[in-house]
Each structure stands twice: as C-alpha cells, then as structure tokens.
Amino acid sequence: MATTNTTTRRIAIVGVGQVGGAAAYALILGSTTVAAAGELELLLVDNNIALRDAQVRDLADVAFIINRGTRVRAATYREAGQCDLIVVTAGSRQTLGQSNLDSASRNISIVRNVVDAMAPFRSDAVLLVVSNPVDLLTTLALEVSQLPLSQVLGSGTFLESARLRGLMAEQIGIAPNSIDIYALGVHTPSTQLTAWSTATVAGVPLSQSIPSSTLVGMQPVLERDTAHLSEVIVRAKGATPFGIGAVVSSICASVLGDRRNVRAVTHFQPEYGCCLSMPAVLGREGIAKTIEVPLSEEERRKVEESAKMVRGMMEGIRQ
Ligand code: NAD
C-alpha cells in the first residue's frame, strides 16, 4: 500500500462541557481547513471522566461520518501540553444571578490548576483561553504557563466583533466582511468598547460612508445588542456554545494554517499591563503582530479603566 506523507495537527480541548463540546464539533466539521492539509487529532481532557468519555464517543461518530481521517481521543493534561494548540474551556459556567466575582474566583483556581498540570508545554505550543473572565484568565495563563507572550491568547471580543459586523450589515445593507469595525478592550457587556472612531467601509470612515442620521440612530442599539445578546441566549438555553465554538475553530485554522487573519483576540498589551482585546495578526506563532488602533482619548480612557480592574485582580491572585 502506498504511504502518504501527511502531517498530523494535534489540538487539545481542556474542559469538554457545552463550549468545549461545540468547539470540538466545529473543529471536526472544518477539519480540512483547520488542519491545513494535514490530518487532525483532537485530544479531550476533563476532570469529569464519564462526561469526557461520552464526548469522545459522540464526537468520534461525527468524525466517522465526516470521514476525513480526524481522530478523537481522551487524553491527560500532560499530553495536552504537548499539542500544537491547546484550547482551555474548563470552568464553571456563570449562571444568571451569580456574581461575576463568584464565578471568577472558581475559574481562577480551575485555570491555574489545569495550566499548571499541562506544564512544561511543548516550546511552540499555542494556548487559547476561552473560560471567563477571559482577559483575566488569559493574563493568568500567560504567567503560569511561562510560554512566550505571542503564544498565549484568548477568544476575547472576536465573537462580539463578528456579531457587531453582522448586525450592522443587516442595518446598512453591506456585507459583514466589507465592514471593518471591532469590539475591543475587556470582554464584559459593560467594559468592552465599540471602536467607532476607526470603523470603515472600503477604507472610508463610517461617518462618511453612511448618512449621519442612520449612524447616530443605530450606534446605541448595535452596542446594546452586541454586548447583551449572550445574556439573552444564556437566559433562554443556559449557554452560548455555537458562536464561541465557531470562534475557536476559526482561531485554530488561522494559527495552524499560518493564515495571518486579523482578529480581535485578547493578548498581552504592554501599554495596559494585562491581556485585553485588540486586533492581532494570527499566525503559527499565535500572535504574529498587534495592530495599533489609534483610539480617541475617550476610548483609550475607557479601555484603561477596565484594564485597571484586570491588573487589580491579578495583583490579588499573586498574593
Ligand atoms: P460547562 O459547565 O458546560 O463546561 C465546563 C467544563 O469544564 C465541564 O465539563 C467541567 O467538568 C470542566 N472542568 C471543570 N474543572 C475542570 C478541571 N479542573 N479540569 C478539566 N476540566 C474541568 O460550561 P460551558 O458553558 O462549556 O462554559 C465553559 C467556560 O467558557 C465558562 O467559563 C464560560 O463562561 C466560558 N465561555 C466563554 C465565552 C467567551 O466568549 N469567552 C463564551 C461562552 C462561554
């Protein structure tokens, strides 16, 4: 039998509940693109062993049906740390009515423990954090993993940026991929920022490409819907797995395929002293380059206020 010389890309998903499961599903469906002409192996890790094994079996069925050679198996934390890319979705979901602080303190200890358990990491591994609060936990993962700055990132405001473009497209009748606008900063409904000052269509500032009455009328509605839609979804179905699952699959494809796509993801910002979302070029090294966004004074002040909260929480964690 002729042998083929294919590269196997390994992605570990740590925490295979709603979000980890949906991310794995999206990765298998998009395996040809994600694995960049190679084959894909998914390694699933969870401290709930029965759940992990059930997810392996269910997702292996998807892989059989798609039939592109993708393999799905259970793995240890140590094996996860040796993958090309590791997605951290472990955590306790924030239930409505539960304080951000309760959910944050549980997830701080979960993420610290899982990152610790995976170390030492393969030297070129890329670590993608999804668990919330994502900016704080990405900053924590960066410190605990001891990986280079470029190799640790979080999903950040990627989803909100895509949602913003999609909702705006419906309003102005221009395709989402022809609109250049980002949700940036610290990822919570009250802290993230819509970078109106740098938004363009075909390189033309938004203020010149659509009538000002349309722009002024839609700005508050788009900001509200972009920031709060996740809460609406959680209220009705308990989690938001599909959107973030697609985000994970897209980031993995950009990194493993060295695609150089620009995406709003959370990564270390020396100017703010923590991880928060700014547009970045994604490549095999993770963050290939940060795009400096010339924010207005008011926008910069808003980002600094929320970065101060993340830095304060990091100081509390270090003590
Ligand atoms: P979930 O409860 O369905 O799944 C979490 C999984 O993590 C569970 O299977 C649990 O057993 C596992 N886990 C807990 N501790 C672990 C440990 N020490 N080691 C390995 N696995 C462990 O929750 P979910 O809905 O999948 O959400 C997961 C996380 O993703 C939450 O923090 C949530 O807030 C976050 N999230 C982030 C975004 C985003 O945009 N960044 C969007 C949606 C959800």
Coordinates of C-alpha atoms and ligand atoms in Angstrom, one line a residue:
M1 CA 0.0 0.0 0.0
A2 CA 1.4 3.5 -0.9
T3 CA 2.2 5.6 2.1
T4 CA 1.2 9.2 2.2
N5 CA 3.2 11.9 3.9
T6 CA 0.7 13.8 5.9
T7 CA 1.3 15.9 9.0
T8 CA -0.9 15.4 12.0
R9 CA -2.0 18.5 13.8
R10 CA -3.0 18.0 17.4
I11 CA -5.4 20.2 19.2
A12 CA -6.3 19.6 22.9
I13 CA -9.5 20.8 24.4
V14 CA -9.4 21.1 28.2
G15 CA -13.0 21.2 29.6
V16 CA -15.4 19.5 27.3
G17 CA -18.7 20.8 28.5
Q18 CA -21.1 22.9 26.4
V19 CA -18.4 25.2 24.9
G20 CA -15.6 22.6 24.6
G21 CA -18.0 20.1 23.0
A22 CA -19.3 22.7 20.5
A23 CA -15.7 23.8 19.7
A24 CA -14.7 20.1 19.1
Y25 CA -17.8 19.7 16.8
A26 CA -16.9 22.8 14.8
L27 CA -13.3 21.7 14.5
I28 CA -14.2 18.3 13.2
L29 CA -16.7 19.8 10.6
G30 CA -13.9 22.2 9.5
S31 CA -11.1 19.7 9.8
T32 CA -9.8 20.1 6.3
T33 CA -9.3 23.8 6.7
V34 CA -8.2 23.6 10.4
A35 CA -5.5 21.0 9.9
A36 CA -4.0 22.9 6.9
A37 CA -3.8 20.0 4.5
G38 CA -2.7 17.6 7.3
E39 CA -4.8 15.3 9.5
L40 CA -6.4 16.4 12.7
E41 CA -6.3 14.7 16.1
L42 CA -8.4 16.0 18.9
L43 CA -7.4 15.3 22.5
L44 CA -10.2 15.8 25.0
V45 CA -9.5 16.4 28.7
D46 CA -12.0 16.9 31.5
N47 CA -12.0 16.1 35.2
N48 CA -15.4 14.6 34.8
I49 CA -14.2 11.4 33.2
A50 CA -17.7 10.0 32.4
L51 CA -18.5 13.2 30.5
R52 CA -15.2 13.3 28.8
D53 CA -15.5 9.7 27.5
A54 CA -19.1 10.3 26.4
Q55 CA -18.0 13.3 24.5
V56 CA -15.1 11.3 22.9
R57 CA -17.6 8.6 21.7
D58 CA -20.2 11.1 20.4
L59 CA -17.6 13.3 18.6
A60 CA -15.9 10.2 17.2
D61 CA -19.2 9.4 15.4
V62 CA -19.1 12.8 13.8
A63 CA -15.5 12.2 12.7
F64 CA -16.6 8.8 11.2
I65 CA -19.4 10.5 9.2
I66 CA -17.2 13.3 8.0
N67 CA -14.6 10.7 7.1
R68 CA -11.5 12.9 6.7
G69 CA -9.3 10.9 9.0
T70 CA -9.9 13.1 12.1
R71 CA -9.3 11.2 15.3
V72 CA -10.8 12.0 18.7
R73 CA -9.4 10.5 21.9
A74 CA -9.3 11.1 25.7
A75 CA -6.0 12.5 27.0
T76 CA -4.2 13.5 30.1
Y77 CA -3.2 17.1 31.0
R78 CA 0.5 16.3 30.2
E79 CA -0.4 15.0 26.7
A80 CA -2.5 18.2 26.2
G81 CA 0.6 20.3 26.9
Q82 CA 2.4 18.7 24.0
C83 CA -0.2 19.6 21.4
D84 CA 0.2 22.2 18.6
L85 CA -2.7 24.1 20.1
I86 CA -4.5 23.9 23.5
V87 CA -7.9 25.3 24.0
V88 CA -8.9 25.9 27.6
T89 CA -12.7 25.9 28.1
A90 CA -12.6 24.4 31.6
G91 CA -14.6 26.3 34.2
S92 CA -17.8 26.6 35.9
R93 CA -20.4 28.3 33.8
Q94 CA -21.7 31.6 35.2
T95 CA -25.4 31.2 36.0
L96 CA -27.7 34.1 35.8
G97 CA -27.9 35.8 39.2
Q98 CA -24.5 34.5 40.2
S99 CA -22.0 37.3 40.8
N100 CA -19.1 37.8 38.4
L101 CA -16.8 37.5 41.4
D102 CA -18.1 34.1 42.5
S103 CA -17.7 32.7 39.0
A104 CA -14.3 34.4 38.5
S105 CA -12.8 33.0 41.7
R106 CA -13.8 29.4 40.9
N107 CA -12.5 29.8 37.3
I108 CA -9.2 31.4 38.6
S109 CA -8.4 28.3 40.5
I110 CA -9.6 25.9 37.8
V111 CA -7.5 27.6 35.1
R112 CA -4.4 27.9 37.3
N113 CA -4.6 24.2 38.1
V114 CA -5.1 23.0 34.5
V115 CA -2.4 25.2 33.1
D116 CA 0.0 24.0 35.9
A117 CA -0.9 20.4 35.2
M118 CA -0.1 20.7 31.5
A119 CA 3.3 22.3 32.1
P120 CA 6.0 22.1 30.8
F121 CA 4.5 22.9 27.5
R122 CA 5.9 22.0 24.1
S123 CA 8.0 25.0 23.3
D124 CA 6.0 26.1 20.2
A125 CA 2.5 25.3 21.7
V126 CA -0.2 28.0 21.4
L127 CA -2.5 28.3 24.3
L128 CA -6.0 29.7 23.6
V129 CA -8.1 30.6 26.7
V130 CA -11.9 30.8 26.4
S131 CA -13.0 30.4 30.0
N132 CA -14.4 33.6 31.6
P133 CA -13.4 36.2 32.7
V134 CA -11.3 35.7 29.6
D135 CA -8.9 38.7 29.8
L136 CA -8.0 37.9 33.5
L137 CA -7.6 34.2 32.8
T138 CA -5.5 34.7 29.7
T139 CA -3.2 37.0 31.7
L140 CA -3.1 34.3 34.4
A141 CA -2.4 31.5 31.9
L142 CA 0.4 33.6 30.4
E143 CA 2.1 33.9 33.8
V144 CA 1.6 30.2 34.9
S145 CA 2.4 28.6 31.5
Q146 CA 5.7 30.6 31.1
L147 CA 5.1 30.4 27.4
P148 CA 6.3 33.4 25.3
L149 CA 3.9 36.4 25.1
S150 CA 2.9 35.6 21.5
Q151 CA 1.8 32.1 22.2
V152 CA -0.9 32.8 24.8
L153 CA -4.2 34.4 23.6
G154 CA -7.9 34.4 24.5
S155 CA -11.0 34.4 22.4
G156 CA -11.7 38.0 23.8
T157 CA -14.1 40.1 21.7
F158 CA -13.8 38.0 18.5
L159 CA -17.4 36.9 18.8
E160 CA -18.7 40.3 19.7
S161 CA -16.8 41.9 16.7
A162 CA -18.3 39.3 14.3
R163 CA -21.8 39.9 15.9
L164 CA -21.3 43.7 15.6
R165 CA -20.5 43.4 11.9
G166 CA -23.4 41.0 11.2
L167 CA -25.9 43.2 13.0
M168 CA -24.6 46.4 11.3
A169 CA -24.7 44.6 7.9
E170 CA -28.4 44.0 8.4
Q171 CA -28.9 47.7 9.1
I172 CA -26.9 49.2 6.3
G173 CA -27.1 46.6 3.5
I174 CA -23.4 46.0 3.2
A175 CA -21.9 42.5 3.6
P176 CA -20.3 41.9 7.1
N177 CA -16.9 41.1 5.6
S178 CA -16.8 44.5 3.8
I179 CA -17.3 46.4 7.1
D180 CA -14.2 47.0 9.3
I181 CA -15.2 47.5 12.8
Y182 CA -14.2 45.9 16.1
A183 CA -15.4 45.4 19.7
L184 CA -12.2 45.9 21.8
G185 CA -11.0 46.1 25.3
V186 CA -12.0 44.0 28.3
H187 CA -14.7 41.4 27.4
T188 CA -17.8 42.0 29.5
P189 CA -21.0 43.7 28.4
S190 CA -20.2 46.8 30.5
T191 CA -16.4 47.2 29.7
Q192 CA -16.0 46.3 26.0
L193 CA -15.7 49.2 23.6
T194 CA -17.0 49.6 20.1
A195 CA -14.2 51.3 18.2
W196 CA -16.4 53.7 16.2
S197 CA -13.6 56.2 15.7
T198 CA -11.6 53.7 13.5
A199 CA -14.6 52.0 11.7
T200 CA -14.5 52.0 7.9
V201 CA -16.3 50.6 4.8
A202 CA -13.8 50.2 1.9
G203 CA -11.3 52.3 3.8
V204 CA -13.8 55.2 4.1
P205 CA -14.6 56.3 7.7
L206 CA -18.1 55.2 8.7
S207 CA -19.1 58.8 9.3
Q208 CA -18.5 59.5 5.6
S209 CA -19.8 56.2 4.2
I210 CA -23.3 56.2 5.7
P211 CA -25.7 59.1 6.5
S212 CA -25.1 60.6 9.9
S213 CA -28.8 60.2 11.0
T214 CA -28.6 56.4 10.3
L215 CA -25.3 56.2 12.1
V216 CA -26.4 58.1 15.2
G217 CA -29.6 56.1 15.4
M218 CA -28.0 52.7 15.1
Q219 CA -25.0 53.2 17.4
P220 CA -26.7 52.7 20.8
V221 CA -28.8 49.8 19.5
L222 CA -25.8 48.0 18.0
E223 CA -23.7 48.5 21.1
R224 CA -26.5 47.2 23.3
D225 CA -27.3 44.2 21.2
T226 CA -23.6 43.2 20.6
A227 CA -22.9 43.3 24.3
H228 CA -26.0 41.8 25.7
L229 CA -27.1 39.1 23.2
S230 CA -25.1 36.4 25.0
E231 CA -27.1 37.1 28.2
V232 CA -30.3 36.8 26.2
I233 CA -29.1 33.4 24.8
V234 CA -28.0 32.2 28.3
R235 CA -31.3 33.1 29.8
A236 CA -33.2 31.0 27.2
K237 CA -30.9 28.0 26.8
G238 CA -28.3 28.1 29.6
A239 CA -25.1 28.6 27.5
T240 CA -23.8 30.1 24.2
P241 CA -21.9 27.1 22.7
F242 CA -22.2 27.5 19.0
G243 CA -21.0 31.0 18.4
I244 CA -17.9 30.6 20.6
G245 CA -17.4 27.1 19.1
A246 CA -17.1 28.6 15.7
V247 CA -14.7 31.3 17.1
V248 CA -12.4 28.6 18.4
S249 CA -12.4 26.7 15.1
S250 CA -11.7 29.9 13.2
I251 CA -8.8 30.9 15.5
C252 CA -7.3 27.3 15.3
A253 CA -7.5 27.5 11.5
S254 CA -5.7 30.9 11.4
V255 CA -2.9 29.7 13.7
L256 CA -2.3 26.2 12.3
G257 CA -2.6 27.4 8.7
D258 CA -0.4 30.4 9.5
R259 CA -3.2 32.4 7.7
R260 CA -2.3 35.9 9.0
N261 CA -6.0 36.9 9.5
V262 CA -6.6 40.0 11.6
R263 CA -8.9 39.1 14.6
A264 CA -9.9 40.9 17.8
V265 CA -8.4 38.5 20.4
T266 CA -7.2 39.1 23.9
H267 CA -3.4 39.1 24.3
F268 CA -0.8 40.9 26.4
Q269 CA -0.8 44.7 25.9
P270 CA 2.3 46.3 27.4
E271 CA 0.6 49.7 27.4
Y272 CA -2.2 48.4 29.7
G273 CA -0.2 45.8 31.7
C274 CA -2.6 42.9 31.1
C275 CA -4.3 40.9 28.4
L276 CA -7.2 42.6 26.6
S277 CA -8.6 42.5 23.1
M278 CA -7.0 44.5 20.3
P279 CA -6.9 43.4 16.6
A280 CA -4.0 41.0 16.0
V281 CA -2.5 39.1 13.1
L282 CA -2.8 35.4 13.8
G283 CA -0.2 33.0 12.6
R284 CA 1.7 29.8 13.5
E285 CA 3.4 31.6 16.5
G286 CA 0.0 32.7 17.8
I287 CA 0.0 36.5 17.8
A288 CA 2.2 37.4 14.8
K289 CA 1.6 41.1 15.3
T290 CA -0.6 43.5 17.2
I291 CA -2.4 46.2 15.1
E292 CA -2.0 49.6 16.9
V293 CA -5.5 51.1 16.9
P294 CA -5.5 54.9 17.1
L295 CA -8.3 55.2 19.6
S296 CA -9.8 58.5 20.6
E297 CA -8.9 59.9 24.1
E298 CA -12.4 58.9 25.4
E299 CA -12.0 55.3 24.0
R300 CA -8.5 55.0 25.5
R301 CA -9.7 56.2 28.9
K302 CA -12.5 53.6 28.8
V303 CA -10.0 50.8 28.0
E304 CA -7.6 52.0 30.7
E305 CA -10.4 52.0 33.3
S306 CA -11.2 48.3 32.7
A307 CA -7.5 47.3 32.3
K308 CA -7.0 48.7 35.8
M309 CA -9.7 46.3 37.1
V310 CA -7.9 43.3 35.5
R311 CA -4.5 44.4 36.9
G312 CA -6.0 44.8 40.3
M313 CA -7.5 41.3 40.2
M314 CA -4.1 39.9 39.0
E315 CA -2.4 41.6 42.0
G316 CA -5.0 39.9 44.3
I317 CA -4.3 36.5 42.6
R318 CA -0.5 36.8 43.0
Q319 CA -0.7 37.5 46.8
Ligands
NAD1 P1 -19.8 23.8 31.2 O1 -20.1 23.7 32.6 O2 -20.7 23.2 30.3 O3 -18.3 23.1 30.9 C1 -17.2 23.3 31.7 C2 -16.4 22.0 31.7 O4 -15.2 22.3 32.4 C3 -17.1 20.9 32.4 O5 -17.2 19.8 31.6 C4 -16.3 20.6 33.7 O6 -16.3 19.3 34.1 C5 -14.9 21.1 33.1 N1 -13.9 21.3 34.2 C6 -14.1 22.0 35.4 N2 -12.9 21.9 36.1 C7 -12.0 21.3 35.3 C8 -10.7 20.9 35.5 N3 -10.0 21.2 36.6 N4 -10.1 20.2 34.5 C9 -10.7 19.8 33.4 N5 -12.0 20.2 33.2 C10 -12.7 20.9 34.1 O7 -19.5 25.3 30.8 P2 -19.5 25.9 29.4 O8 -20.8 26.5 29.0 O9 -18.9 25.0 28.5 O10 -18.5 27.2 29.6 C11 -17.1 27.0 29.8 C12 -16.4 28.3 30.0 O11 -16.5 29.0 28.8 C13 -17.1 29.2 31.1 O12 -16.1 29.8 31.8 C14 -17.8 30.2 30.3 O13 -18.0 31.4 31.0 C15 -16.9 30.4 29.1 N6 -17.4 31.0 27.9 C16 -16.7 32.0 27.3 C17 -17.1 32.6 26.2 C18 -16.3 33.7 25.6 O14 -16.7 34.4 24.8 N7 -15.0 33.9 26.1 C19 -18.4 32.3 25.7 C20 -19.1 31.2 26.3 C21 -18.6 30.6 27.4

